[in-house]
mmCIF file with all atom_site columns, C-alpha atoms in Angstrom:
data_model
loop_
_atom_site.group_PDB
_atom_site.id
_atom_site.type_symbol
_atom_site.label_atom_id
_atom_site.label_alt_id
_atom_site.label_comp_id
_atom_site.label_asym_id
_atom_site.label_entity_id
_atom_site.label_seq_id
_atom_site.pdbx_PDB_ins_code
_atom_site.Cartn_x
_atom_site.Cartn_y
_atom_site.Cartn_z
_atom_site.occupancy
_atom_site.B_iso_or_equiv
_atom_site.pdbx_formal_charge
_atom_site.auth_seq_id
_atom_site.auth_comp_id
_atom_site.auth_asym_id
_atom_site.auth_atom_id
_atom_site.pdbx_PDB_model_num
ATOM 1   C CA . MET A 1 1   ? -31.946 14.282 -37.581 1.00 0.00 ? 1   MET A CA 1
ATOM 2   C CA . LYS A 1 2   ? -32.548 17.881 -38.531 1.00 0.00 ? 2   LYS A CA 1
ATOM 3   C CA . LEU A 1 3   ? -30.360 19.341 -41.300 1.00 0.00 ? 3   LEU A CA 1
ATOM 4   C CA . SER A 1 4   ? -30.261 23.051 -42.099 1.00 0.00 ? 4   SER A CA 1
ATOM 5   C CA . TYR A 1 5   ? -28.257 24.702 -44.864 1.00 0.00 ? 5   TYR A CA 1
ATOM 6   C CA . SER A 1 6   ? -27.441 28.298 -45.725 1.00 0.00 ? 6   SER A CA 1
ATOM 7   C CA . VAL A 1 7   ? -25.314 30.115 -48.301 1.00 0.00 ? 7   VAL A CA 1
ATOM 8   C CA . LYS A 1 8   ? -23.688 33.534 -48.184 1.00 0.00 ? 8   LYS A CA 1
ATOM 9   C CA . ASN A 1 9   ? -22.320 35.649 -51.086 1.00 0.00 ? 9   ASN A CA 1
ATOM 10  C CA . LEU A 1 10  ? -22.917 33.143 -53.890 1.00 0.00 ? 10  LEU A CA 1
ATOM 11  C CA . ARG A 1 11  ? -24.087 34.942 -57.035 1.00 0.00 ? 11  ARG A CA 1
ATOM 12  C CA . ARG A 1 12  ? -27.363 36.736 -56.134 1.00 0.00 ? 12  ARG A CA 1
ATOM 13  C CA . LEU A 1 13  ? -27.459 35.220 -52.634 1.00 0.00 ? 13  LEU A CA 1
ATOM 14  C CA . VAL A 1 14  ? -26.145 37.826 -50.209 1.00 0.00 ? 14  VAL A CA 1
ATOM 15  C CA . SER A 1 15  ? -27.212 35.763 -47.208 1.00 0.00 ? 15  SER A CA 1
ATOM 16  C CA . THR A 1 16  ? -29.865 33.070 -46.906 1.00 0.00 ? 16  THR A CA 1
ATOM 17  C CA . PRO A 1 17  ? -31.492 32.100 -43.642 1.00 0.00 ? 17  PRO A CA 1
ATOM 18  C CA . GLU A 1 18  ? -30.934 28.556 -42.423 1.00 0.00 ? 18  GLU A CA 1
ATOM 19  C CA . ILE A 1 19  ? -33.270 26.432 -44.522 1.00 0.00 ? 19  ILE A CA 1
ATOM 20  C CA . GLU A 1 20  ? -34.228 23.076 -43.058 1.00 0.00 ? 20  GLU A CA 1
ATOM 21  C CA . ILE A 1 21  ? -33.773 20.378 -45.686 1.00 0.00 ? 21  ILE A CA 1
ATOM 22  C CA . LYS A 1 22  ? -36.626 17.862 -45.580 1.00 0.00 ? 22  LYS A CA 1
ATOM 23  C CA . PRO A 1 23  ? -37.745 15.128 -47.993 1.00 0.00 ? 23  PRO A CA 1
ATOM 24  C CA . ILE A 1 24  ? -39.803 17.816 -49.728 1.00 0.00 ? 24  ILE A CA 1
ATOM 25  C CA . THR A 1 25  ? -38.400 21.352 -49.652 1.00 0.00 ? 25  THR A CA 1
ATOM 26  C CA . ILE A 1 26  ? -39.974 24.068 -51.787 1.00 0.00 ? 26  ILE A CA 1
ATOM 27  C CA . LEU A 1 27  ? -38.161 27.281 -52.677 1.00 0.00 ? 27  LEU A CA 1
ATOM 28  C CA . LEU A 1 28  ? -40.315 30.193 -53.768 1.00 0.00 ? 28  LEU A CA 1
ATOM 29  C CA . GLY A 1 29  ? -39.291 33.614 -55.029 1.00 0.00 ? 29  GLY A CA 1
ATOM 30  C CA . ARG A 1 30  ? -39.196 36.057 -57.914 1.00 0.00 ? 30  ARG A CA 1
ATOM 31  C CA . ASN A 1 31  ? -37.055 35.444 -60.960 1.00 0.00 ? 31  ASN A CA 1
ATOM 32  C CA . SER A 1 32  ? -33.297 36.005 -60.531 1.00 0.00 ? 32  SER A CA 1
ATOM 33  C CA . VAL A 1 33  ? -33.256 36.014 -56.729 1.00 0.00 ? 33  VAL A CA 1
ATOM 34  C CA . GLY A 1 34  ? -30.992 32.956 -56.341 1.00 0.00 ? 34  GLY A CA 1
ATOM 35  C CA . LYS A 1 35  ? -33.227 29.873 -56.100 1.00 0.00 ? 35  LYS A CA 1
ATOM 36  C CA . SER A 1 36  ? -31.192 27.999 -58.724 1.00 0.00 ? 36  SER A CA 1
ATOM 37  C CA . SER A 1 37  ? -27.884 29.141 -57.248 1.00 0.00 ? 37  SER A CA 1
ATOM 38  C CA . PHE A 1 38  ? -28.985 27.830 -53.858 1.00 0.00 ? 38  PHE A CA 1
ATOM 39  C CA . LEU A 1 39  ? -29.933 24.453 -55.335 1.00 0.00 ? 39  LEU A CA 1
ATOM 40  C CA . ARG A 1 40  ? -26.817 24.248 -57.542 1.00 0.00 ? 40  ARG A CA 1
ATOM 41  C CA . SER A 1 41  ? -24.591 24.892 -54.524 1.00 0.00 ? 41  SER A CA 1
ATOM 42  C CA . LEU A 1 42  ? -25.298 21.360 -53.261 1.00 0.00 ? 42  LEU A CA 1
ATOM 43  C CA . PRO A 1 43  ? -23.860 19.563 -56.330 1.00 0.00 ? 43  PRO A CA 1
ATOM 44  C CA . LEU A 1 44  ? -21.040 22.143 -56.247 1.00 0.00 ? 44  LEU A CA 1
ATOM 45  C CA . ILE A 1 45  ? -20.065 20.868 -52.820 1.00 0.00 ? 45  ILE A CA 1
ATOM 46  C CA . ARG A 1 46  ? -20.502 17.267 -53.956 1.00 0.00 ? 46  ARG A CA 1
ATOM 47  C CA . GLN A 1 47  ? -18.181 17.651 -56.959 1.00 0.00 ? 47  GLN A CA 1
ATOM 48  C CA . THR A 1 48  ? -15.615 19.355 -54.730 1.00 0.00 ? 48  THR A CA 1
ATOM 49  C CA . LEU A 1 49  ? -15.654 16.490 -52.238 1.00 0.00 ? 49  LEU A CA 1
ATOM 50  C CA . GLU A 1 50  ? -15.570 13.751 -54.881 1.00 0.00 ? 50  GLU A CA 1
ATOM 51  C CA . THR A 1 51  ? -12.664 15.186 -56.888 1.00 0.00 ? 51  THR A CA 1
ATOM 52  C CA . LYS A 1 52  ? -9.075  15.377 -55.741 1.00 0.00 ? 52  LYS A CA 1
ATOM 53  C CA . THR A 1 53  ? -8.122  19.023 -56.090 1.00 0.00 ? 53  THR A CA 1
ATOM 54  C CA . SER A 1 54  ? -5.878  21.464 -54.292 1.00 0.00 ? 54  SER A CA 1
ATOM 55  C CA . ALA A 1 55  ? -8.509  24.211 -54.567 1.00 0.00 ? 55  ALA A CA 1
ATOM 56  C CA . PRO A 1 56  ? -10.944 24.617 -51.665 1.00 0.00 ? 56  PRO A CA 1
ATOM 57  C CA . ILE A 1 57  ? -13.916 24.621 -54.081 1.00 0.00 ? 57  ILE A CA 1
ATOM 58  C CA . LEU A 1 58  ? -14.071 23.051 -57.547 1.00 0.00 ? 58  LEU A CA 1
ATOM 59  C CA . TRP A 1 59  ? -16.112 25.712 -59.371 1.00 0.00 ? 59  TRP A CA 1
ATOM 60  C CA . TYR A 1 60  ? -16.565 23.655 -62.543 1.00 0.00 ? 60  TYR A CA 1
ATOM 61  C CA . GLY A 1 61  ? -16.836 19.912 -62.950 1.00 0.00 ? 61  GLY A CA 1
ATOM 62  C CA . ASP A 1 62  ? -19.135 17.012 -63.748 1.00 0.00 ? 62  ASP A CA 1
ATOM 63  C CA . TYR A 1 63  ? -22.182 18.337 -61.874 1.00 0.00 ? 63  TYR A CA 1
ATOM 64  C CA . VAL A 1 64  ? -22.195 22.150 -62.175 1.00 0.00 ? 64  VAL A CA 1
ATOM 65  C CA . ASP A 1 65  ? -20.146 24.955 -63.690 1.00 0.00 ? 65  ASP A CA 1
ATOM 66  C CA . PHE A 1 66  ? -19.950 28.247 -61.824 1.00 0.00 ? 66  PHE A CA 1
ATOM 67  C CA . GLY A 1 67  ? -16.938 29.376 -63.878 1.00 0.00 ? 67  GLY A CA 1
ATOM 68  C CA . ASN A 1 68  ? -14.487 30.633 -61.283 1.00 0.00 ? 68  ASN A CA 1
ATOM 69  C CA . TYR A 1 69  ? -14.506 32.384 -57.904 1.00 0.00 ? 69  TYR A CA 1
ATOM 70  C CA . LYS A 1 70  ? -14.809 35.873 -59.369 1.00 0.00 ? 70  LYS A CA 1
ATOM 71  C CA . SER A 1 71  ? -17.877 34.956 -61.427 1.00 0.00 ? 71  SER A CA 1
ATOM 72  C CA . ALA A 1 72  ? -19.457 33.045 -58.510 1.00 0.00 ? 72  ALA A CA 1
ATOM 73  C CA . VAL A 1 73  ? -19.028 35.607 -55.725 1.00 0.00 ? 73  VAL A CA 1
ATOM 74  C CA . ASN A 1 74  ? -21.801 38.171 -55.163 1.00 0.00 ? 74  ASN A CA 1
ATOM 75  C CA . ASN A 1 75  ? -21.304 41.279 -57.352 1.00 0.00 ? 75  ASN A CA 1
ATOM 76  C CA . ASN A 1 76  ? -17.882 39.936 -58.488 1.00 0.00 ? 76  ASN A CA 1
ATOM 77  C CA . ASP A 1 77  ? -16.451 41.308 -55.217 1.00 0.00 ? 77  ASP A CA 1
ATOM 78  C CA . THR A 1 78  ? -13.432 39.072 -54.589 1.00 0.00 ? 78  THR A CA 1
ATOM 79  C CA . ASP A 1 79  ? -12.929 40.653 -51.152 1.00 0.00 ? 79  ASP A CA 1
ATOM 80  C CA . LYS A 1 80  ? -16.035 38.761 -49.975 1.00 0.00 ? 80  LYS A CA 1
ATOM 81  C CA . ASP A 1 81  ? -16.006 35.166 -48.784 1.00 0.00 ? 81  ASP A CA 1
ATOM 82  C CA . ILE A 1 82  ? -18.504 32.638 -50.078 1.00 0.00 ? 82  ILE A CA 1
ATOM 83  C CA . VAL A 1 83  ? -19.776 30.671 -47.092 1.00 0.00 ? 83  VAL A CA 1
ATOM 84  C CA . PHE A 1 84  ? -21.670 27.354 -47.029 1.00 0.00 ? 84  PHE A CA 1
ATOM 85  C CA . THR A 1 85  ? -23.111 26.450 -43.629 1.00 0.00 ? 85  THR A CA 1
ATOM 86  C CA . PHE A 1 86  ? -24.535 23.092 -42.580 1.00 0.00 ? 86  PHE A CA 1
ATOM 87  C CA . LYS A 1 87  ? -26.194 22.633 -39.221 1.00 0.00 ? 87  LYS A CA 1
ATOM 88  C CA . PHE A 1 88  ? -27.029 19.202 -37.825 1.00 0.00 ? 88  PHE A CA 1
ATOM 89  C CA . ASN A 1 89  ? -29.258 18.652 -34.798 1.00 0.00 ? 89  ASN A CA 1
ATOM 90  C CA . ASP A 1 90  ? -29.811 15.334 -33.016 1.00 0.00 ? 90  ASP A CA 1
ATOM 91  C CA . TYR A 1 91  ? -27.230 13.541 -35.154 1.00 0.00 ? 91  TYR A CA 1
ATOM 92  C CA . SER A 1 92  ? -25.687 10.193 -34.368 1.00 0.00 ? 92  SER A CA 1
ATOM 93  C CA . ALA A 1 93  ? -23.798 7.801  -36.613 1.00 0.00 ? 93  ALA A CA 1
ATOM 94  C CA . VAL A 1 94  ? -21.689 4.681  -36.398 1.00 0.00 ? 94  VAL A CA 1
ATOM 95  C CA . VAL A 1 95  ? -18.082 5.264  -37.398 1.00 0.00 ? 95  VAL A CA 1
ATOM 96  C CA . SER A 1 96  ? -15.664 2.422  -38.091 1.00 0.00 ? 96  SER A CA 1
ATOM 97  C CA . SER A 1 97  ? -12.175 2.387  -39.442 1.00 0.00 ? 97  SER A CA 1
ATOM 98  C CA . ASN A 1 98  ? -10.241 -0.281 -41.295 1.00 0.00 ? 98  ASN A CA 1
ATOM 99  C CA . ILE A 1 99  ? -6.929  1.562  -41.298 1.00 0.00 ? 99  ILE A CA 1
ATOM 100 C CA . TYR A 1 100 ? -5.843  0.327  -37.850 1.00 0.00 ? 100 TYR A CA 1
ATOM 101 C CA . PRO A 1 101 ? -4.693  -3.174 -36.943 1.00 0.00 ? 101 PRO A CA 1
ATOM 102 C CA . ALA A 1 102 ? -7.477  -5.569 -35.974 1.00 0.00 ? 102 ALA A CA 1
ATOM 103 C CA . PHE A 1 103 ? -7.012  -5.131 -32.217 1.00 0.00 ? 103 PHE A CA 1
ATOM 104 C CA . TYR A 1 104 ? -7.680  -1.382 -32.581 1.00 0.00 ? 104 TYR A CA 1
ATOM 105 C CA . ARG A 1 105 ? -10.726 -1.783 -34.832 1.00 0.00 ? 105 ARG A CA 1
ATOM 106 C CA . ARG A 1 106 ? -14.105 -1.318 -33.274 1.00 0.00 ? 106 ARG A CA 1
ATOM 107 C CA . GLN A 1 107 ? -17.272 0.547  -34.029 1.00 0.00 ? 107 GLN A CA 1
ATOM 108 C CA . ARG A 1 108 ? -17.776 3.856  -32.323 1.00 0.00 ? 108 ARG A CA 1
ATOM 109 C CA . LYS A 1 109 ? -20.860 5.953  -31.939 1.00 0.00 ? 109 LYS A CA 1
ATOM 110 C CA . LEU A 1 110 ? -20.387 9.584  -32.862 1.00 0.00 ? 110 LEU A CA 1
ATOM 111 C CA . GLU A 1 111 ? -22.801 12.064 -31.336 1.00 0.00 ? 111 GLU A CA 1
ATOM 112 C CA . ILE A 1 112 ? -22.789 15.733 -32.158 1.00 0.00 ? 112 ILE A CA 1
ATOM 113 C CA . ASP A 1 113 ? -24.699 18.234 -30.089 1.00 0.00 ? 113 ASP A CA 1
ATOM 114 C CA . GLU A 1 114 ? -25.312 21.906 -30.767 1.00 0.00 ? 114 GLU A CA 1
#
C-alpha cells in the first residue's frame, strides 16, 4: 500500500506536495518553513478522530495544541480553508460489522482504486 499525505494553509504551509509516508520519512528544510507543523498535523487529525466533538477539527487536545482556527490558518486569513489530503494506492482491507443480525454478518473485502 502506498500512502501519500499533503497539507494546505496550515501555519507556514501554504501548500505541500504529496509526500509518500514510508517507514522512514525524512523532512528537510530551513528553520520556520513548516516541518513541525506538517508532523504535528498527524496527531491533530488523530485527536480529532478519537474525541467526540461537534467541531470538524479539534485544534487543542491531548496530543497537540494549535490554539484555534484563526491561529492555525496560514497568515491568520480565516477566508482560507485548511486542507488535509490522504491518498491511498493499492489498498485493500477486510471490513466486518457486528451491528447487523448474525445472518447479515460476513466479512467483505474493500478495494479502493485511484
